[in-house]
PDB file of C-alpha atoms in Angstrom:
ATOM      1  CA  UNK A 737      13.008  -4.419   8.710  1.00 55.00           C
ATOM      2  CA  UNK A 738      14.989  -3.022   5.794  1.00 62.00           C
ATOM      3  CA  UNK A 739      12.952  -1.844   2.803  1.00 63.00           C
ATOM      4  CA  UNK A 740      15.228  -3.751   0.409  1.00 68.00           C
ATOM      5  CA  UNK A 741      14.737  -7.077   2.192  1.00 76.00           C
ATOM      6  CA  UNK A 742      10.990  -6.693   2.710  1.00 87.00           C
ATOM      7  CA  UNK A 743       8.450  -8.845   0.894  1.00 90.00           C
ATOM      8  CA  UNK A 744       6.573  -6.362  -1.308  1.00 91.00           C
ATOM      9  CA  UNK A 745       3.232  -7.386  -2.758  1.00 89.00           C
ATOM     10  CA  UNK A 746       0.523  -6.029  -5.049  1.00 86.00           C
ATOM     11  CA  UNK A 747      -3.214  -6.272  -4.763  1.00 76.00           C
ATOM     12  CA  UNK A 748      -4.911  -9.101  -6.617  1.00 74.00           C
ATOM     13  CA  UNK A 749      -6.938  -6.317  -8.272  1.00 72.00           C
ATOM     14  CA  UNK A 750      -3.795  -5.017 -10.018  1.00 72.00           C
ATOM     15  CA  UNK A 751      -4.203  -7.341 -12.995  1.00 66.00           C
ATOM     16  CA  UNK A 752      -1.555  -9.362 -14.775  1.00 63.00           C
ATOM     17  CA  UNK A 753       0.515  -6.632 -16.413  1.00 67.00           C
ATOM     18  CA  UNK A 754       2.581  -5.962 -13.298  1.00 62.00           C
ATOM     19  CA  UNK A 755       3.065  -2.290 -14.133  1.00 68.00           C
ATOM     20  CA  UNK A 756       1.676   0.875 -12.623  1.00 74.00           C
ATOM     21  CA  UNK A 757       0.808  -0.730  -9.308  1.00 85.00           C
ATOM     22  CA  UNK A 758       1.124   0.288  -5.713  1.00 87.00           C
ATOM     23  CA  UNK A 759       3.090  -2.235  -3.670  1.00 91.00           C
ATOM     24  CA  UNK A 760       2.954  -2.618   0.100  1.00 92.00           C
ATOM     25  CA  UNK A 761       5.142  -4.385   2.650  1.00 94.00           C
ATOM     26  CA  UNK A 762       4.788  -5.210   6.333  1.00 92.00           C
ATOM     27  CA  UNK A 763       7.840  -3.586   7.938  1.00 90.00           C
ATOM     28  CA  UNK A 764       7.097  -4.722  11.503  1.00 85.00           C
ATOM     29  CA  UNK A 765       5.807  -1.542  13.193  1.00 86.00           C
ATOM     30  CA  UNK A 766       4.884   0.334   9.987  1.00 94.00           C
ATOM     31  CA  UNK A 767       3.567  -0.377   6.491  1.00 95.00           C
ATOM     32  CA  UNK A 768       5.740   0.491   3.493  1.00 94.00           C
ATOM     33  CA  UNK A 769       4.168   1.786   0.273  1.00 93.00           C
ATOM     34  CA  UNK A 770       5.977   2.182  -3.058  1.00 91.00           C
ATOM     35  CA  UNK A 771       5.435   2.521  -6.808  1.00 88.00           C
ATOM     36  CA  UNK A 772       6.062  -0.731  -8.710  1.00 85.00           C
ATOM     37  CA  UNK A 773       7.541   1.222 -11.639  1.00 85.00           C
ATOM     38  CA  UNK A 774      10.271   2.599  -9.360  1.00 87.00           C
ATOM     39  CA  UNK A 775      10.960  -0.035  -6.694  1.00 84.00           C
ATOM     40  CA  UNK A 776      14.176   1.706  -5.623  1.00 87.00           C
ATOM     41  CA  UNK A 777      12.545   5.145  -5.672  1.00 88.00           C
ATOM     42  CA  UNK A 778      10.866   7.067  -2.891  1.00 89.00           C
ATOM     43  CA  UNK A 779       8.731   5.112  -0.434  1.00 90.00           C
ATOM     44  CA  UNK A 780       6.177   6.018   2.147  1.00 92.00           C
ATOM     45  CA  UNK A 781       5.925   4.556   5.604  1.00 94.00           C
ATOM     46  CA  UNK A 782       2.566   4.647   7.320  1.00 95.00           C
ATOM     47  CA  UNK A 783       1.712   3.796  10.901  1.00 96.00           C
ATOM     48  CA  UNK A 784      -0.073   0.452  11.071  1.00 94.00           C
ATOM     49  CA  UNK A 785      -3.174   2.004  12.672  1.00 94.00           C
ATOM     50  CA  UNK A 786      -3.458   4.605   9.891  1.00 95.00           C
ATOM     51  CA  UNK A 787      -3.079   1.906   7.216  1.00 93.00           C
ATOM     52  CA  UNK A 788      -5.770  -0.200   8.882  1.00 92.00           C
ATOM     53  CA  UNK A 789      -8.185   2.750   8.843  1.00 92.00           C
ATOM     54  CA  UNK A 790      -7.311   3.527   5.207  1.00 89.00           C
ATOM     55  CA  UNK A 791      -8.032  -0.050   4.101  1.00 87.00           C
ATOM     56  CA  UNK A 792     -11.195  -0.181   6.213  1.00 87.00           C
ATOM     57  CA  UNK A 793     -12.416   2.983   4.483  1.00 86.00           C
ATOM     58  CA  UNK A 794     -11.744   1.515   1.052  1.00 81.00           C
ATOM     59  CA  UNK A 795     -13.566  -1.695   1.875  1.00 81.00           C
ATOM     60  CA  UNK A 796     -16.607   0.053   3.332  1.00 81.00           C
ATOM     61  CA  UNK A 797     -17.037   2.441   0.417  1.00 77.00           C
ATOM     62  CA  UNK A 798     -19.803   1.254  -1.900  1.00 54.00           C
ATOM     63  CA  UNK A 799     -18.414   3.277  -4.806  1.00 56.00           C
ATOM     64  CA  UNK A 800     -14.798   2.184  -4.326  1.00 55.00           C
ATOM     65  CA  UNK A 801     -13.712   5.755  -3.562  1.00 58.00           C
ATOM     66  CA  UNK A 802     -12.044   6.675  -0.309  1.00 52.00           C
ATOM     67  CA  UNK A 803     -13.970   9.111   1.865  1.00 56.00           C
ATOM     68  CA  UNK A 804     -11.981  12.085   3.134  1.00 56.00           C
ATOM     69  CA  UNK A 805     -12.181  12.844   6.860  1.00 56.00           C
ATOM     70  CA  UNK A 806     -10.952  16.061   8.414  1.00 49.00           C
TER      71      UNK A 806
END
């Protein structure tokens, strides 16, 4: 799927201002990540399995901080 045509969304934790947020999109085989301040700027693509592990780590962290694994 093209990045321009993707449905980008923000976390419900982002608040109502709509600025300074990370946006994500399901791009079929990968997850797209971008800065809401620069929607046409640089974007990351992350393998779905890596994104799933990243989100799982965030959810399981009691302090809200992501643990770093080597």
